[in-house]
Coordinates of C-alpha atoms and ligand atoms in Angstrom, one line a residue:
M1 CA 85.5 107.9 81.8
L2 CA 85.7 106.3 78.4
I3 CA 87.9 106.0 75.5
S4 CA 88.1 108.7 72.9
R5 CA 87.7 107.8 69.3
M6 CA 89.6 110.9 68.4
F7 CA 92.5 109.4 70.2
N8 CA 93.0 106.9 67.4
K9 CA 93.3 109.6 64.8
I10 CA 96.0 111.6 66.6
V11 CA 97.9 108.8 68.2
Y12 CA 100.2 108.2 65.3
S13 CA 101.4 111.8 65.1
L14 CA 101.8 111.8 68.9
F15 CA 103.7 108.7 68.7
L16 CA 106.1 110.2 66.2
M17 CA 106.5 113.3 68.3
W18 CA 107.3 111.1 71.4
Y19 CA 109.6 108.9 69.4
L20 CA 111.6 111.8 68.2
L21 CA 112.1 113.3 71.6
P22 CA 115.4 112.5 73.4
A23 CA 114.8 109.8 76.0
N24 CA 115.5 112.2 78.9
T25 CA 113.2 114.9 77.8
T26 CA 110.8 116.0 80.5
F27 CA 107.8 118.1 79.8
A28 CA 107.7 121.5 81.5
Y29 CA 104.8 121.7 83.9
T30 CA 103.6 125.1 85.0
R31 CA 103.1 126.5 88.5
A32 CA 99.3 126.2 87.7
D33 CA 99.7 122.5 87.0
T34 CA 101.4 122.0 90.4
L35 CA 98.8 124.1 92.2
R36 CA 96.0 122.1 90.7
G37 CA 97.6 118.6 90.9
S38 CA 99.4 118.6 94.3
N39 CA 98.5 118.8 97.9
G40 CA 100.2 122.2 98.4
P41 CA 100.4 124.6 101.4
G42 CA 97.0 126.1 100.6
R43 CA 95.4 122.7 100.8
S44 CA 97.3 120.4 103.0
W45 CA 96.1 121.6 106.4
W46 CA 92.3 121.3 105.8
D47 CA 90.1 118.3 105.0
V48 CA 86.7 118.9 103.3
Q49 CA 83.8 117.4 105.3
H50 CA 80.9 118.6 103.2
Y51 CA 80.0 120.7 100.2
G52 CA 76.7 122.5 100.2
L53 CA 76.2 123.8 96.7
S54 CA 73.2 125.9 95.6
T55 CA 73.3 127.4 92.2
E56 CA 71.0 129.2 89.8
L57 CA 71.2 128.3 86.1
H58 CA 70.4 130.8 83.4
W59 CA 69.5 129.2 80.2
K60 CA 69.4 132.4 78.2
D61 CA 72.9 133.7 78.8
R62 CA 74.4 130.4 79.8
S63 CA 75.6 131.6 83.1
V64 CA 75.4 130.5 86.7
S65 CA 75.3 132.3 90.0
G66 CA 75.4 130.6 93.3
R67 CA 76.9 129.9 96.7
I68 CA 78.7 127.1 98.2
Q69 CA 79.4 126.2 101.8
I70 CA 82.6 124.2 102.3
D71 CA 82.7 122.6 105.8
F72 CA 86.3 121.6 106.6
L73 CA 88.3 120.1 109.4
V74 CA 91.6 121.6 110.4
T75 CA 94.0 118.7 110.2
G76 CA 97.4 120.5 110.5
I77 CA 98.9 123.8 111.3
P78 CA 97.0 126.3 109.2
G79 CA 98.8 128.1 106.4
D80 CA 98.5 131.8 105.6
S81 CA 95.8 131.2 103.1
M82 CA 93.4 128.7 101.7
Q83 CA 93.6 127.6 98.0
I84 CA 90.2 127.4 96.4
D85 CA 90.0 126.3 92.8
L86 CA 87.6 128.2 90.5
Q87 CA 88.4 128.5 86.9
D88 CA 88.9 131.6 84.9
S89 CA 85.4 132.2 83.5
L90 CA 83.9 132.4 87.0
E91 CA 84.6 134.8 89.9
I92 CA 84.1 135.0 93.6
A93 CA 81.9 137.9 94.7
A94 CA 82.3 137.4 98.4
A95 CA 83.7 134.9 101.0
F96 CA 82.9 134.4 104.6
I97 CA 84.3 132.3 107.4
M98 CA 82.0 130.7 109.9
Q99 CA 82.2 128.5 112.9
N100 CA 79.4 126.6 114.6
D101 CA 76.9 127.9 112.1
T102 CA 77.3 131.5 113.3
C103 CA 78.1 133.8 110.5
V104 CA 79.3 137.3 111.4
P105 CA 79.9 138.6 107.9
L106 CA 81.3 142.0 108.7
L107 CA 83.8 140.6 111.2
N108 CA 84.6 137.4 109.4
Q109 CA 84.6 138.5 105.8
A110 CA 87.6 136.9 104.1
V111 CA 89.5 138.3 101.2
A112 CA 89.6 136.4 98.0
V113 CA 92.5 137.0 95.6
K114 CA 92.5 135.7 92.1
D115 CA 95.5 133.8 90.8
G116 CA 94.7 132.2 87.4
N117 CA 92.4 129.3 88.1
V118 CA 93.0 129.6 91.9
W119 CA 91.6 132.0 94.4
W120 CA 93.6 132.6 97.6
I121 CA 91.3 133.1 100.6
K122 CA 93.1 135.3 103.1
F123 CA 92.1 135.2 106.7
P124 CA 93.9 134.9 110.1
F125 CA 93.6 131.1 109.9
R126 CA 96.5 130.8 112.4
H127 CA 93.9 131.2 115.1
F128 CA 92.1 128.1 114.0
D129 CA 92.4 125.0 116.2
I130 CA 93.5 121.7 114.9
G131 CA 90.7 119.1 115.1
H132 CA 88.0 121.8 114.9
E133 CA 85.5 122.3 112.1
Y134 CA 84.9 125.6 110.3
S135 CA 83.0 126.6 107.2
L136 CA 83.8 128.8 104.2
E137 CA 80.9 130.3 102.4
I138 CA 81.5 131.6 98.9
F139 CA 79.3 133.5 96.5
Y140 CA 80.3 133.2 92.9
K141 CA 79.0 133.8 89.4
G142 CA 80.0 133.7 85.7
K143 CA 79.8 131.6 82.6
P144 CA 81.1 128.0 83.1
R145 CA 83.2 126.7 80.2
E146 CA 81.1 125.1 77.6
A147 CA 82.1 121.6 76.5
K148 CA 83.7 121.3 73.1
N149 CA 83.5 117.5 72.8
P150 CA 82.0 116.1 75.9
P151 CA 82.8 114.1 77.9
W152 CA 86.5 114.2 76.7
D153 CA 86.7 117.9 76.3
G154 CA 84.2 118.7 78.9
G155 CA 82.2 121.5 80.5
F156 CA 78.6 122.6 80.4
I157 CA 76.3 121.3 77.8
W158 CA 73.4 123.6 77.0
T159 CA 71.4 121.9 74.2
K160 CA 67.9 120.9 73.2
D161 CA 66.5 117.4 72.7
A162 CA 64.9 116.2 69.5
S163 CA 61.6 117.7 70.7
G164 CA 63.2 121.1 71.1
M165 CA 63.2 121.0 74.9
P166 CA 66.1 122.4 76.8
W167 CA 68.6 119.8 77.9
I168 CA 71.5 120.8 80.2
S169 CA 74.2 118.9 81.9
V170 CA 77.8 119.0 82.9
A171 CA 80.7 116.5 82.3
C172 CA 84.0 117.7 83.7
Q173 CA 86.4 114.8 84.3
G174 CA 89.9 116.1 83.7
L175 CA 88.7 119.6 83.4
G176 CA 87.6 119.5 87.0
A177 CA 84.6 120.6 89.0
S178 CA 86.2 124.0 89.5
S179 CA 84.9 124.7 86.0
W180 CA 81.5 125.2 87.6
F181 CA 81.8 125.6 91.4
P182 CA 84.5 126.6 93.9
C183 CA 86.1 123.6 95.5
K184 CA 89.3 121.8 96.4
D185 CA 89.8 120.3 92.9
I186 CA 91.9 117.3 93.5
Q187 CA 90.9 113.6 93.7
S188 CA 92.6 113.1 97.1
D189 CA 90.1 115.1 99.1
E190 CA 86.5 114.0 98.9
P191 CA 83.9 115.5 101.3
D192 CA 83.7 112.9 104.0
S193 CA 80.0 113.3 104.7
G194 CA 78.9 114.0 101.2
M195 CA 77.4 116.9 99.4
S196 CA 74.1 118.7 98.9
I197 CA 73.3 120.0 95.4
S198 CA 70.5 122.5 95.0
L199 CA 69.7 123.9 91.6
W200 CA 67.3 126.8 91.0
L201 CA 65.8 126.9 87.6
P202 CA 64.1 130.3 87.0
F203 CA 61.2 130.0 84.6
Y204 CA 62.0 133.4 83.2
Y205 CA 65.3 132.0 81.7
M206 CA 63.9 128.8 80.2
D207 CA 62.4 128.4 76.8
T208 CA 59.5 126.4 78.0
D209 CA 56.6 126.6 80.3
I210 CA 56.8 122.9 81.1
D211 CA 58.5 122.1 84.4
L212 CA 61.8 120.4 83.5
V213 CA 63.2 117.7 85.7
N214 CA 66.5 118.0 87.4
I215 CA 68.4 114.9 88.4
S216 CA 71.5 115.1 90.5
N217 CA 73.6 112.7 92.6
G218 CA 72.3 111.0 95.7
R219 CA 68.6 111.3 96.7
L220 CA 66.0 113.9 96.0
V221 CA 65.3 115.8 99.3
D222 CA 62.6 118.1 98.0
T223 CA 61.5 120.4 95.2
T224 CA 60.2 123.9 95.8
R225 CA 58.1 125.7 93.2
V226 CA 57.7 129.5 93.3
N227 CA 55.0 130.8 91.0
D228 CA 53.7 133.8 92.7
D229 CA 52.2 136.7 90.7
L230 CA 53.4 139.0 93.5
Y231 CA 57.0 138.3 92.5
L232 CA 58.6 139.6 89.4
D233 CA 58.9 136.9 86.7
E234 CA 62.6 136.4 87.5
N235 CA 61.7 135.2 91.0
N236 CA 59.5 132.3 89.8
G237 CA 61.1 129.0 89.3
L238 CA 61.7 125.5 90.6
D239 CA 64.3 124.4 93.0
W240 CA 65.6 120.8 93.1
H241 CA 67.5 119.8 96.1
W242 CA 69.5 116.6 96.1
K243 CA 71.7 115.1 98.9
V244 CA 74.6 112.7 98.5
S245 CA 75.3 110.8 101.8
N246 CA 78.7 109.4 100.7
P247 CA 82.0 110.9 99.9
I248 CA 82.1 111.9 96.2
N249 CA 84.8 112.9 93.7
T250 CA 84.1 116.5 92.8
Y251 CA 84.2 115.7 89.1
D252 CA 81.4 113.1 89.7
A253 CA 79.0 115.8 91.0
S254 CA 76.7 116.6 88.2
F255 CA 73.1 117.3 87.1
Y256 CA 70.8 116.6 84.2
I257 CA 68.0 119.0 83.3
G258 CA 65.5 118.0 80.7
D259 CA 62.1 116.7 79.8
Y260 CA 62.6 113.4 81.6
V261 CA 60.3 110.5 82.5
H262 CA 61.2 108.5 85.6
W263 CA 60.5 105.0 86.7
Q264 CA 61.8 103.0 89.6
D265 CA 62.7 99.4 90.5
T266 CA 64.7 97.6 93.2
I267 CA 67.0 94.6 93.5
M268 CA 67.7 92.6 96.6
G269 CA 71.4 93.0 96.8
E270 CA 74.1 91.9 99.2
K271 CA 73.4 94.8 101.5
G272 CA 69.6 94.6 101.3
E273 CA 67.2 96.5 99.0
L274 CA 68.9 98.7 96.5
T275 CA 66.7 101.3 94.8
L276 CA 67.1 101.8 91.1
D277 CA 65.9 105.0 89.4
F278 CA 65.8 105.4 85.6
Y279 CA 65.5 108.6 83.7
A280 CA 65.0 108.8 80.0
L281 CA 64.0 111.7 77.7
R282 CA 60.2 111.5 77.2
Q283 CA 60.6 110.6 73.5
N284 CA 62.8 107.7 74.3
E285 CA 60.9 106.2 77.2
K286 CA 59.7 103.0 75.4
Q287 CA 63.1 101.8 74.2
A288 CA 64.8 102.9 77.4
R289 CA 62.5 100.8 79.6
T290 CA 63.5 97.7 77.7
H291 CA 67.1 98.7 77.2
F292 CA 67.8 99.6 80.8
E293 CA 66.5 96.2 82.1
V294 CA 70.0 94.8 81.9
T295 CA 70.9 96.9 84.9
K296 CA 69.6 94.4 87.4
H297 CA 71.6 91.5 86.0
M298 CA 74.6 93.7 85.8
L299 CA 74.4 94.8 89.4
H300 CA 74.0 91.2 90.6
C301 CA 77.0 90.2 88.4
F302 CA 79.2 93.1 89.8
E303 CA 78.2 92.3 93.4
Y304 CA 79.2 88.7 92.9
W305 CA 82.6 89.6 91.6
L306 CA 83.3 92.9 93.4
G307 CA 81.2 92.9 96.6
P308 CA 78.3 95.1 97.5
Y309 CA 77.4 98.1 95.4
P310 CA 79.3 100.9 97.2
F311 CA 76.5 103.5 97.5
Y312 CA 73.3 101.9 98.8
E313 CA 72.5 105.0 100.8
D314 CA 72.5 107.1 97.6
G315 CA 70.8 104.5 95.4
Y316 CA 71.7 103.6 91.8
K317 CA 70.5 105.8 88.9
L318 CA 70.9 105.6 85.2
V319 CA 70.2 108.9 83.4
E320 CA 70.1 109.7 79.7
A321 CA 72.6 112.4 79.0
P322 CA 73.5 114.7 76.1
F323 CA 77.0 113.0 75.8
L324 CA 78.2 109.5 75.5
G325 CA 78.7 108.6 79.2
M326 CA 80.3 109.3 82.5
E327 CA 80.6 107.6 85.9
H328 CA 78.7 110.3 87.8
Q329 CA 78.5 108.7 91.2
S330 CA 75.0 107.1 91.9
A331 CA 73.7 108.9 88.8
I332 CA 75.4 107.3 85.8
A333 CA 75.3 109.3 82.6
Y334 CA 74.1 107.3 79.6
G335 CA 74.3 108.5 76.0
N336 CA 75.0 105.4 73.9
K337 CA 71.8 105.9 71.9
Y338 CA 70.3 102.7 73.0
Q339 CA 72.8 100.7 71.0
M340 CA 74.8 97.6 71.8
G341 CA 78.6 97.8 72.0
Y342 CA 80.2 101.2 71.9
L343 CA 77.8 103.3 69.7
G344 CA 77.1 100.1 67.8
K345 CA 80.7 99.0 67.5
D346 CA 82.6 96.3 69.3
R347 CA 85.9 97.7 70.7
S348 CA 87.3 94.2 71.0
N349 CA 86.6 93.3 67.4
T350 CA 85.5 89.9 68.4
G351 CA 81.8 90.3 68.2
V352 CA 81.5 89.6 72.0
G353 CA 81.1 93.3 72.8
L354 CA 77.9 93.5 70.7
N355 CA 76.1 91.5 73.3
F356 CA 75.9 94.4 75.8
D357 CA 75.7 98.1 76.0
F358 CA 79.3 99.2 76.7
I359 CA 78.3 102.5 78.4
I360 CA 75.9 101.0 80.9
I361 CA 78.4 98.3 81.9
H362 CA 81.6 100.4 81.9
E363 CA 80.3 103.5 83.6
S364 CA 78.5 101.5 86.2
G365 CA 81.7 99.4 86.8
H366 CA 83.3 102.7 87.9
E367 CA 81.1 102.8 91.0
W368 CA 83.5 100.2 92.4
F369 CA 86.7 101.4 90.7
G370 CA 87.0 105.2 90.6
N371 CA 84.1 106.2 92.7
S372 CA 84.5 104.0 95.7
I373 CA 88.3 103.2 95.3
T374 CA 89.8 106.5 94.1
A375 CA 93.3 107.2 93.0
A376 CA 94.6 110.1 95.1
D377 CA 96.5 111.4 92.1
I378 CA 95.1 111.1 88.6
A379 CA 98.6 109.9 87.5
D380 CA 97.3 106.6 89.0
N381 CA 94.0 106.6 87.1
W382 CA 94.9 103.2 85.5
I383 CA 93.4 101.8 88.7
H384 CA 90.1 103.4 87.7
E385 CA 90.1 102.5 84.1
G386 CA 92.1 99.2 84.1
F387 CA 89.9 97.5 86.6
T388 CA 86.7 99.1 85.2
T389 CA 87.5 98.0 81.7
Y390 CA 88.0 94.5 83.2
T391 CA 84.4 94.7 84.6
E392 CA 83.3 94.5 80.9
T393 CA 85.0 91.1 80.7
L394 CA 83.4 89.9 83.9
F395 CA 80.0 91.0 82.6
A396 CA 80.7 89.3 79.3
E397 CA 81.6 86.1 81.2
S398 CA 78.2 86.2 83.1
L399 CA 76.4 86.4 79.7
M400 CA 78.4 84.2 77.5
G401 CA 80.9 82.2 79.6
K402 CA 84.6 82.3 80.2
E403 CA 85.8 81.5 76.8
K404 CA 84.0 84.3 75.1
A405 CA 84.9 86.7 77.9
F406 CA 88.6 85.8 77.4
E407 CA 88.3 86.4 73.7
Y408 CA 86.9 89.9 74.5
V409 CA 89.8 90.9 76.8
K410 CA 92.3 89.5 74.3
G411 CA 90.6 91.5 71.5
Q412 CA 91.0 94.7 73.5
R413 CA 94.8 94.2 73.3
L414 CA 94.7 95.4 69.7
N415 CA 93.8 98.9 70.9
I416 CA 97.0 99.2 73.0
K417 CA 99.3 101.9 71.6
N418 CA 102.2 101.7 74.0
D419 CA 102.8 105.4 73.5
K420 CA 103.4 106.3 77.1
P421 CA 103.5 104.4 80.4
L422 CA 100.2 103.9 82.2
I423 CA 101.3 105.9 85.3
G424 CA 101.5 109.6 84.6
P425 CA 103.7 112.3 86.2
Y426 CA 102.7 112.9 89.8
G427 CA 101.6 116.2 91.3
V428 CA 100.7 118.0 88.1
N429 CA 97.1 116.7 87.4
K430 CA 98.1 114.6 84.4
E431 CA 97.0 111.1 83.5
G432 CA 99.2 108.5 82.0
S433 CA 98.6 107.0 78.5
G434 CA 95.2 106.3 77.0
D435 CA 96.3 102.7 77.4
I436 CA 95.1 102.9 81.0
Y437 CA 91.9 101.2 79.7
D438 CA 92.9 98.3 77.5
K439 CA 96.4 97.7 78.8
G440 CA 95.1 98.2 82.3
A441 CA 92.5 95.5 81.8
T442 CA 95.2 93.3 80.2
L443 CA 97.3 93.7 83.3
V444 CA 94.3 92.7 85.6
H445 CA 93.7 89.7 83.3
T446 CA 97.4 88.8 83.5
I447 CA 97.1 88.6 87.3
R448 CA 94.0 86.4 87.0
L449 CA 95.8 84.0 84.7
L450 CA 98.9 83.9 86.9
M451 CA 96.8 83.1 89.9
N452 CA 95.0 80.4 88.0
D453 CA 92.3 80.2 90.7
D454 CA 89.2 82.1 89.7
E455 CA 87.6 81.9 93.2
K456 CA 90.7 83.3 94.8
F457 CA 90.8 86.1 92.1
R458 CA 87.2 86.9 92.8
Q459 CA 87.8 87.0 96.6
M460 CA 90.8 89.3 95.9
L461 CA 88.6 91.8 94.0
R462 CA 86.0 91.6 96.8
T463 CA 88.6 92.1 99.5
M464 CA 90.2 95.0 97.6
N465 CA 86.8 96.7 97.4
E466 CA 86.2 96.1 101.1
R467 CA 89.6 97.3 102.2
Y468 CA 89.6 100.4 100.1
Y469 CA 85.9 101.1 100.4
H470 CA 85.5 104.9 99.9
K471 CA 89.2 105.4 100.2
M472 CA 92.0 107.1 98.3
V473 CA 94.8 104.8 97.0
S474 CA 98.1 104.9 95.2
T475 CA 99.6 102.5 92.7
A476 CA 102.1 101.4 95.4
E477 CA 99.3 100.4 97.8
I478 CA 97.4 98.5 95.2
E479 CA 100.6 96.7 94.0
E480 CA 101.4 95.7 97.5
F481 CA 97.8 94.5 98.1
L482 CA 97.7 92.4 94.9
C483 CA 101.1 90.8 95.6
D484 CA 100.2 90.0 99.2
Y485 CA 96.8 88.6 98.4
S486 CA 97.8 86.6 95.3
G487 CA 100.9 85.3 97.0
I488 CA 102.7 86.0 93.7
D489 CA 105.6 88.4 93.3
L490 CA 104.1 90.7 90.7
L491 CA 106.5 93.6 90.9
A492 CA 108.3 92.9 87.6
I493 CA 104.9 92.4 85.9
F494 CA 103.8 95.8 87.3
N495 CA 107.1 97.5 86.4
Q496 CA 107.0 96.1 82.8
Y497 CA 103.3 97.0 82.0
L498 CA 102.8 100.1 84.1
R499 CA 106.1 101.8 83.9
T500 CA 107.5 101.0 80.5
T501 CA 106.0 100.9 77.0
K502 CA 107.9 97.8 76.0
V503 CA 106.1 94.7 75.0
P504 CA 108.1 91.6 75.9
E505 CA 109.2 89.9 72.7
L506 CA 109.7 86.1 72.6
T507 CA 112.7 85.1 70.6
Y508 CA 113.9 81.5 70.1
Y509 CA 115.9 79.0 68.0
I510 CA 116.4 75.3 67.9
K511 CA 119.8 73.8 67.8
K512 CA 121.0 70.2 68.3
G513 CA 117.7 69.0 69.9
R514 CA 117.4 72.0 72.2
L515 CA 114.9 74.9 72.2
Y516 CA 116.6 78.2 73.2
Y517 CA 114.4 81.0 74.2
K518 CA 114.3 84.4 75.9
F519 CA 112.3 87.6 76.1
N520 CA 113.7 90.7 74.4
K521 CA 112.5 94.1 75.8
A522 CA 111.7 92.5 79.2
I523 CA 112.9 94.1 82.4
P524 CA 115.1 91.9 84.7
G525 CA 112.9 89.5 86.7
F526 CA 110.0 89.6 84.2
T527 CA 108.7 86.2 83.1
L528 CA 105.4 84.6 81.9
P529 CA 104.5 80.9 81.7
I530 CA 104.1 80.1 78.0
E531 CA 103.1 76.8 76.3
A532 CA 105.1 75.9 73.2
W533 CA 104.1 73.1 70.9
E534 CA 104.7 71.5 67.5
G535 CA 102.7 68.5 66.5
N536 CA 102.4 66.3 69.6
N537 CA 105.4 67.9 71.3
K538 CA 104.6 70.3 74.1
A539 CA 106.6 72.2 76.7
L540 CA 105.9 74.9 79.3
I541 CA 108.6 77.5 79.2
N542 CA 109.2 80.5 81.4
P543 CA 111.2 82.9 79.3
N544 CA 112.9 85.9 80.9
S545 CA 115.6 88.4 79.8
E546 CA 118.3 85.7 79.7
W547 CA 118.7 82.8 77.3
Q548 CA 117.4 79.4 78.6
S549 CA 117.0 76.1 76.9
I550 CA 115.2 72.8 77.2
K551 CA 115.3 69.5 75.3
W552 CA 113.2 69.7 72.2
K553 CA 112.1 66.8 70.1
G554 CA 109.7 68.7 67.9
G555 CA 110.4 70.6 64.7
F556 CA 110.9 74.3 63.9
D557 CA 107.3 75.2 63.2
L558 CA 106.4 76.2 66.7
S559 CA 103.2 77.6 68.2
F560 CA 102.9 79.4 71.5
S561 CA 99.9 80.0 73.7
D562 CA 98.7 83.6 73.5
D563 CA 96.8 84.1 76.8
F564 CA 99.4 86.6 78.0
Y565 CA 100.4 89.9 76.4
F566 CA 103.7 89.5 74.6
K567 CA 104.9 89.4 71.0
I568 CA 106.8 86.8 69.1
K569 CA 109.8 87.9 67.1
S570 CA 109.2 87.1 63.5
Ligands
ZN601 ZN1 86.1 104.7 82.4

């Protein structure tokens, strides 16, 4: 996802609220938070293998009605009931249990009981065998939540383009896919063998007689057009059927319906030919064709640093969207209005960010960090955003060289608020601070500087992507991997930057020809190599939380290298 501009406006008041709270205050989380954010008894015994979603969209009353088949493997002793997430504005009409594709609805009808944003599916699951696969089929309908400020305050977007044509999409990171279809709505369980998404667009409900295009994740399987006078008007329409071959985060499953033009390209990547598909609104085709050209260079750059694009089977798509952007897997949402930077602004305030389109780069970087490597709990989403934000620096480096790229990541530090730690509370579907972007990237950059070996750093990122390809991870696993690979004990660095909001503060004085120095606000064991100089006098110091000293011939007007993230006590 991407950074909210609104965040800046409210951060000061949030900071005050946070500051005024006693240190040991804990927020009260509800039972609903725990149901949504943890792998509870209604979820832990089954593992989603595949989602088969087919839904009908009604433009006129902004509603949906559909069915989903959830294929699941029984991995533990079944509980009394299954937890299916489906948010308040939608309801389950019927649910059936199937095995081996045989559906006996009357015998196998399951009971669905509503409990807030959760439905409990009641069935004698105790008869299920561990290691066997079953299916749950659900029919549902209702009005999905409409987005208030997508993508940050997400949901469905029912709008029109500048030519007055309907333009519909969904962006639901944070809110969750259960805002529009029934699923297990937690990042730790992706459908192992993918998802099929079939959307039926009845002509009757649309405000146009032009066939709109629907783009979804994965590859287009087929389209079916029904336009038969024998049918009532309501039965005429167009069905778009897409298939995702790879595991996918449920919040990444999306669609884009509008008056799109489509063109294709390919690159020869590390795993062979990768198909590229571009979709822009008809009125924007000309500028989009030029603007989207950067994609090829970007994908080669990312493959060089991170390893092969993680979803060759599903291709890479870039799709104009009615919101700023989102990392929808294999179908990246683009809404940066064909501007450079972040809506024409440079988030690093160095000018470097105006040399590329932030949304294309950032959201595509998520294919590696977020979509392929996924944090099991969103409390660890710094792994998604920190590494992805650093892909902006890697791309800047490919365009303008290392010096400019380092200016960029250094500039991003000014956005850090230090309001909350990067790691959020576990098990309650809550992210950490908005600093997961810039402070997360700063942490990745810190590791690179400490390694002081760009080739080893690159191989580390590639190995990380190979080892955790399409896998769920936790902060602890990533910390261990980075320490092992780099050969550096980074634990104090992680604890300082991920788990506290304190910025180490260098303090020093000179007395009788010695320079005394230490870090305030540093946790025990935390240190950084810093160069100190005055005139021709230079020294490398490694301050930590204790006073140290070295011989010092220079004067009092010291300067310090600022590659690392710390402050100097004034
Ligand atoms: Zn992001």
